[in-house]
Short mmCIF file of C-alpha atoms in Angstrom, two decimals:
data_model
loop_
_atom_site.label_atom_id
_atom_site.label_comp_id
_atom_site.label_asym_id
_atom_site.label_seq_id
_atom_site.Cartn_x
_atom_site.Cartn_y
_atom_site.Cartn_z
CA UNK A 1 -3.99 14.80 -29.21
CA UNK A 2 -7.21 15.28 -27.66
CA UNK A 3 -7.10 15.97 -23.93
CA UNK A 4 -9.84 15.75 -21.78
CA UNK A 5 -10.29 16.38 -17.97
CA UNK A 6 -12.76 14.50 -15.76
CA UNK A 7 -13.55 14.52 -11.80
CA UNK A 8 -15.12 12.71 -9.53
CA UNK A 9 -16.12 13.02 -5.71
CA UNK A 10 -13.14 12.46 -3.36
CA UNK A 11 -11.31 11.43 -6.26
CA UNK A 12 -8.15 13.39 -8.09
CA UNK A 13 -9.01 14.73 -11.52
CA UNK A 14 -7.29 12.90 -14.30
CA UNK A 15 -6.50 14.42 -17.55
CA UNK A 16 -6.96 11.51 -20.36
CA UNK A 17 -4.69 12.21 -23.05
CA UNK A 18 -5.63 10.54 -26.40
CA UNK A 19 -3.45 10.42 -29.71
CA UNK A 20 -5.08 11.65 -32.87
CA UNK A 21 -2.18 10.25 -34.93
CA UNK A 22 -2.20 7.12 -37.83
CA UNK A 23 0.41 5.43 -36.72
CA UNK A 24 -0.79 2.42 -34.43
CA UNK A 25 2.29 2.90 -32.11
CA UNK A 26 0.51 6.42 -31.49
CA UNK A 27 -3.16 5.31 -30.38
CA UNK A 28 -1.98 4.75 -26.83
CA UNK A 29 -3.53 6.90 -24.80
CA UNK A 30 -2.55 8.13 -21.31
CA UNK A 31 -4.59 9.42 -17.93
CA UNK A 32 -2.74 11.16 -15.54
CA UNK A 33 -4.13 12.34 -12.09
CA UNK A 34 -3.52 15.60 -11.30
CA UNK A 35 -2.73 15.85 -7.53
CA UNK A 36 -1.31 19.36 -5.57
CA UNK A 37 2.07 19.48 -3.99
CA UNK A 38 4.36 21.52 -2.40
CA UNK A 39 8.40 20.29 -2.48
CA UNK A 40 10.08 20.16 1.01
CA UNK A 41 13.30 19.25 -0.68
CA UNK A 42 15.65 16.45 -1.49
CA UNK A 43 12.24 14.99 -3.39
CA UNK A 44 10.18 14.80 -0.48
CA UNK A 45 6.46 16.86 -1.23
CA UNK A 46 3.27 17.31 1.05
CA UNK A 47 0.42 15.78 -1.84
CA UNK A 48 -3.01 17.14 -1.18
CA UNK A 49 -4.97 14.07 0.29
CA UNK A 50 -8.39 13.22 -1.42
CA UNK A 51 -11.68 13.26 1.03
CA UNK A 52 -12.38 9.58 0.76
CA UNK A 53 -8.56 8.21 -0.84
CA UNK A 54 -7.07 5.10 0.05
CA UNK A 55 -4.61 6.94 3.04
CA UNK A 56 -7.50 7.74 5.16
CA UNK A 57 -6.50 11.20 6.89
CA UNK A 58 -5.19 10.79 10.55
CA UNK A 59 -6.98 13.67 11.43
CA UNK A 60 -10.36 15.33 10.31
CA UNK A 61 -8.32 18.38 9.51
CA UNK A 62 -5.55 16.67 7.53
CA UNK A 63 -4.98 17.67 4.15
CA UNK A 64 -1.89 16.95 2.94
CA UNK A 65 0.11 13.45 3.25
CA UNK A 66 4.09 13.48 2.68
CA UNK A 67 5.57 11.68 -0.33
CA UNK A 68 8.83 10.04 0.64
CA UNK A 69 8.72 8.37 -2.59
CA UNK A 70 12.65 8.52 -3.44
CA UNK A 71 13.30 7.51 0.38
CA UNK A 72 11.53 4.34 -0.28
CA UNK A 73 13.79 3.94 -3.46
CA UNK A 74 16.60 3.77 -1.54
CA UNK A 75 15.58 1.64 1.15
CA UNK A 76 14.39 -0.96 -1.73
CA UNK A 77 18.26 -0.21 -3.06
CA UNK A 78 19.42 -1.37 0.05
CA UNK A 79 17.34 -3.99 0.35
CA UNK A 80 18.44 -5.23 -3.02
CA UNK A 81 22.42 -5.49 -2.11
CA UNK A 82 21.36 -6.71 1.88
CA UNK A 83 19.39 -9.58 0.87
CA UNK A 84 20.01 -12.49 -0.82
CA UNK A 85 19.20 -12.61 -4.77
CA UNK A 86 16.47 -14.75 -4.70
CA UNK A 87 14.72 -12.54 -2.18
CA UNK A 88 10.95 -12.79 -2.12
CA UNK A 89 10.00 -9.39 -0.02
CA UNK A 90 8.14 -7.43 -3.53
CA UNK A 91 6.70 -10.85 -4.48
CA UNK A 92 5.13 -11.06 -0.59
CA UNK A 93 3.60 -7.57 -1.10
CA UNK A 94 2.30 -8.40 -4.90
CA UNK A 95 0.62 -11.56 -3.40
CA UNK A 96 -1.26 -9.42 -0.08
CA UNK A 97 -2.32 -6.53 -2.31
CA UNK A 98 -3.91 -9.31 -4.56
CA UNK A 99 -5.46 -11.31 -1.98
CA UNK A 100 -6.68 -8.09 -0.21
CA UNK A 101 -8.22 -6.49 -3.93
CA UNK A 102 -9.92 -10.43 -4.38
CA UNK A 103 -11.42 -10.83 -0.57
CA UNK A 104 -12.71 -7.00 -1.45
CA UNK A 105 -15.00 -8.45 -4.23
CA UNK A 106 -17.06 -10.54 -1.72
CA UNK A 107 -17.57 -8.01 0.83
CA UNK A 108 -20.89 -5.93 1.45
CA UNK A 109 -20.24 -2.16 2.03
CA UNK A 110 -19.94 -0.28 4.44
CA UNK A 111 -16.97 -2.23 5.36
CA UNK A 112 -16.24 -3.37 1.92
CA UNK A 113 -14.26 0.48 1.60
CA UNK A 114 -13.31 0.53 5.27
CA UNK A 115 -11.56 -2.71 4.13
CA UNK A 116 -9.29 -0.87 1.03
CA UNK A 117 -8.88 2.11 3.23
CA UNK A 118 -7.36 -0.06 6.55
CA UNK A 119 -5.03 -2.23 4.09
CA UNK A 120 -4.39 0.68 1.80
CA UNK A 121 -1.21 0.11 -0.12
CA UNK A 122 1.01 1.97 2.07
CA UNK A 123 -0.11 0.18 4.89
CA UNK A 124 0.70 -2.85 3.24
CA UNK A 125 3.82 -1.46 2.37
CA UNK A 126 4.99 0.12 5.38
CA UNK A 127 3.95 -3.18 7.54
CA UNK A 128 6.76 -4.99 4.96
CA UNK A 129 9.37 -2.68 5.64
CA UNK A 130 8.62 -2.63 9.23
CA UNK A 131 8.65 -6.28 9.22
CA UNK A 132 12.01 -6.56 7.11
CA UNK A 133 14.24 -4.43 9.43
CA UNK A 134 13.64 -7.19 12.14
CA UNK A 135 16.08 -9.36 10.27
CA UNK A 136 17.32 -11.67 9.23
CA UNK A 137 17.01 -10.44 5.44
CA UNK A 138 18.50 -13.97 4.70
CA UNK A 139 15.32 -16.07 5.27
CA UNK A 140 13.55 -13.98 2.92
CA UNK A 141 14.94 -16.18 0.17
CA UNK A 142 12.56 -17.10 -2.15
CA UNK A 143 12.54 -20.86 -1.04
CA UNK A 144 10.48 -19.73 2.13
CA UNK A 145 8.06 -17.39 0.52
CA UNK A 146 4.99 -19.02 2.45
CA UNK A 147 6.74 -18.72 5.48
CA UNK A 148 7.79 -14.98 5.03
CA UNK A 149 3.91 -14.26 3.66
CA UNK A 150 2.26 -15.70 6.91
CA UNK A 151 4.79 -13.73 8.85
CA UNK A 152 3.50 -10.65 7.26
CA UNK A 153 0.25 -11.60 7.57
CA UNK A 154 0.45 -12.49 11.07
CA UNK A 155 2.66 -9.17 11.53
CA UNK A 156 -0.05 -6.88 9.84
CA UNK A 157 -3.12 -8.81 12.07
CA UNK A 158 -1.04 -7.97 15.23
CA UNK A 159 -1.00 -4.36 14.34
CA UNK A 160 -4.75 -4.14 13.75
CA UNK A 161 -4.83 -6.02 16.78
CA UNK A 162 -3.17 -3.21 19.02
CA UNK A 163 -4.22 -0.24 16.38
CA UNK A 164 -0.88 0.81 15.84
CA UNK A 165 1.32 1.21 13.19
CA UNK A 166 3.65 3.79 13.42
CA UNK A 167 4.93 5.68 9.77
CA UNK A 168 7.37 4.29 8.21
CA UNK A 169 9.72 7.36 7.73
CA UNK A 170 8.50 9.92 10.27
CA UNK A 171 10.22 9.81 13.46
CA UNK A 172 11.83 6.34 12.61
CA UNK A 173 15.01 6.55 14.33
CA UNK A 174 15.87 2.88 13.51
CA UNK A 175 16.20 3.53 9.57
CA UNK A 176 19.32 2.11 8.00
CA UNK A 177 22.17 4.94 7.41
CA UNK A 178 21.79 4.18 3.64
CA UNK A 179 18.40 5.67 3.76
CA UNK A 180 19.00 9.21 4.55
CA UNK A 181 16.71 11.40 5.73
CA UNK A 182 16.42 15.12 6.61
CA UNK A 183 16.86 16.27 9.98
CA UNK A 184 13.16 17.61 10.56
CA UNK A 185 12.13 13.83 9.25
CA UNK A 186 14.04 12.30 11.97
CA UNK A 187 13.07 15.01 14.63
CA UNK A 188 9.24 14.85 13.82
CA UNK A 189 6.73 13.27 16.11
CA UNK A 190 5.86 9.64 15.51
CA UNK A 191 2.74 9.14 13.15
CA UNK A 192 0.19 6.00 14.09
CA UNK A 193 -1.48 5.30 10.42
CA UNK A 194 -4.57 3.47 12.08
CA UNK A 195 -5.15 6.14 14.38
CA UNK A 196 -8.35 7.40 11.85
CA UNK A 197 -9.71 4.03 12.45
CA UNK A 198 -12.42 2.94 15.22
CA UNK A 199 -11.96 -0.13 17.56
CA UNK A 200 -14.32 -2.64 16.29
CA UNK A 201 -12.88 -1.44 12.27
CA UNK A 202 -9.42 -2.67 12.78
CA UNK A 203 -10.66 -5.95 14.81
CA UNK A 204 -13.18 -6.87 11.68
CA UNK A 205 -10.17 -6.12 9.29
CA UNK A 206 -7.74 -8.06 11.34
CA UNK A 207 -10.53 -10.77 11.44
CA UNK A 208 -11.25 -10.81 7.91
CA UNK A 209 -7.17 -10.80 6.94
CA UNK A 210 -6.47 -13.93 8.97
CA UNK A 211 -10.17 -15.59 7.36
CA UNK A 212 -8.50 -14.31 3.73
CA UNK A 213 -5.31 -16.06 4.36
CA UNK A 214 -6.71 -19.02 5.56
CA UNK A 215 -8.94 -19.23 2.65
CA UNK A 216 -6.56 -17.77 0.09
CA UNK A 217 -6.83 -20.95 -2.70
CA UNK A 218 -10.53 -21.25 -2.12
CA UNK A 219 -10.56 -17.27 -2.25
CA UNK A 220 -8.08 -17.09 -5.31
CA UNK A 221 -10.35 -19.65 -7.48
CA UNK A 222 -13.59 -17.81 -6.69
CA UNK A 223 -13.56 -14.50 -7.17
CA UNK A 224 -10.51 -14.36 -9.43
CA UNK A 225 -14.35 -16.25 -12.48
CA UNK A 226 -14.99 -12.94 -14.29
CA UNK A 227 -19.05 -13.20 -12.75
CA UNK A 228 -17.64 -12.02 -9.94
CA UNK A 229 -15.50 -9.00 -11.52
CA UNK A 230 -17.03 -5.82 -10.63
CA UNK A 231 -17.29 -3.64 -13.84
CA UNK A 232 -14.85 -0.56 -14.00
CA UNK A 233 -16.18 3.01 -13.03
CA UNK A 234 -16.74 4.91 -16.19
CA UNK A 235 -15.05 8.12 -16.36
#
């Protein structure tokens, strides 16, 4: 193989990984990014937080974020057997990451990265999980995915709205017993994940969500043309 390493600024460095080998099922190559962490245990890790990343930090001196990725496996577990078959929750994420990535395209900076960093994946995600514990799991059947979309919407404007939204995981005392969680988890002080964010940032996101959903077909069919595509960064 031939490895390489590149960086950028307030980005982790990725190691590319390319195959030197004849075989065609061999040429697929492979970047990983390389990002610190320390293990706290039953597969929870503090991960070194880029300057600029996506999970803005909640503090200027923040520099490490905790992973709780096997906690939010088996919350999705539980999901899975609580709700009904059909269930629509991942499908209502997939569809707001898209819509936010597509309403990003037409957007003039600076807000255009204030935009990714507000409704950062994990914002997204935690607003669904905060969302779905309000019950009933049942009418998130997939019959009333519209209905369950604009609730999320609607759920994830109100937040901006007040500037809260509290971490999913840390000091959640509501969590379903399936879902365990370490003592110090449960114990720690409740984290607000727009508390980085200014006033008049989270009313111009929570503006521009409800204008997105609103306009979601017209949005969808426009910048979905490849014109409007913006070229990936080269490494």
């Amino acid at each position: 193989c031939r490895i390489s390493l590149s960086a950028c600024p307030g980005r982790p460095p990725t190691l590319h990984i390319l195959p030197c080998s004849d075989y065609v099922c061999c040429h697929i190559s492979m970047a990983v990014r390389l990002i610190p962490a320390i293990p706290l245990g039953d597969a929870l890790y503090l991960t070194a937080l880029p300057p600029e990343g996506p999970q803005a930090p909640l503090a200027p001196e923040a520099l490490w974020g905790l992973n709780a990725s096997r906690q939010e496996q088996r919350l999705l577990s539980w999901l899975k057997e609580q709700a009904p078959a059909s269930s629509c929750h991942l499908k209502c994420l997939q569809i707001l990451k898209g819509l936010r990535d597509l309403r990003g395209q037409g957007l003039e900076e600076p807000f255009c990265s204030q935009w990714g960093r507000v409704l950062s994946s994990y914002v997204l995600k935690t607003a669904l999980f905060s969302l779905l514990l309000q019950g009933p799991l049942e009418a998130w059947d997939e019959r009333f995915l519209v209905e369950r979309l604009e609730d999320l919407v609607l759920y994830l404007r109100n937040c901006l709205r007040k500037q809260v939204l509290m971490h999913f995981f840390l000091g959640n005392t509501s969590l379903p017993e399936a879902v365990a969680l370490p003592r110090f988890l449960k114990e720690a002080a409740p984290v607000n994940l727009l508390a980085a964010f200014d006033g008049p940032t989270l009313d111009l996101a929570a503006f521009q969500l409800i204008n997105t959903w609103i306009q979601a077909p017209h949005i969808i069919r426009m910048y979905s043309s490849p014109r409007y595509l913006r070229p990936a960064l080269t490494p």
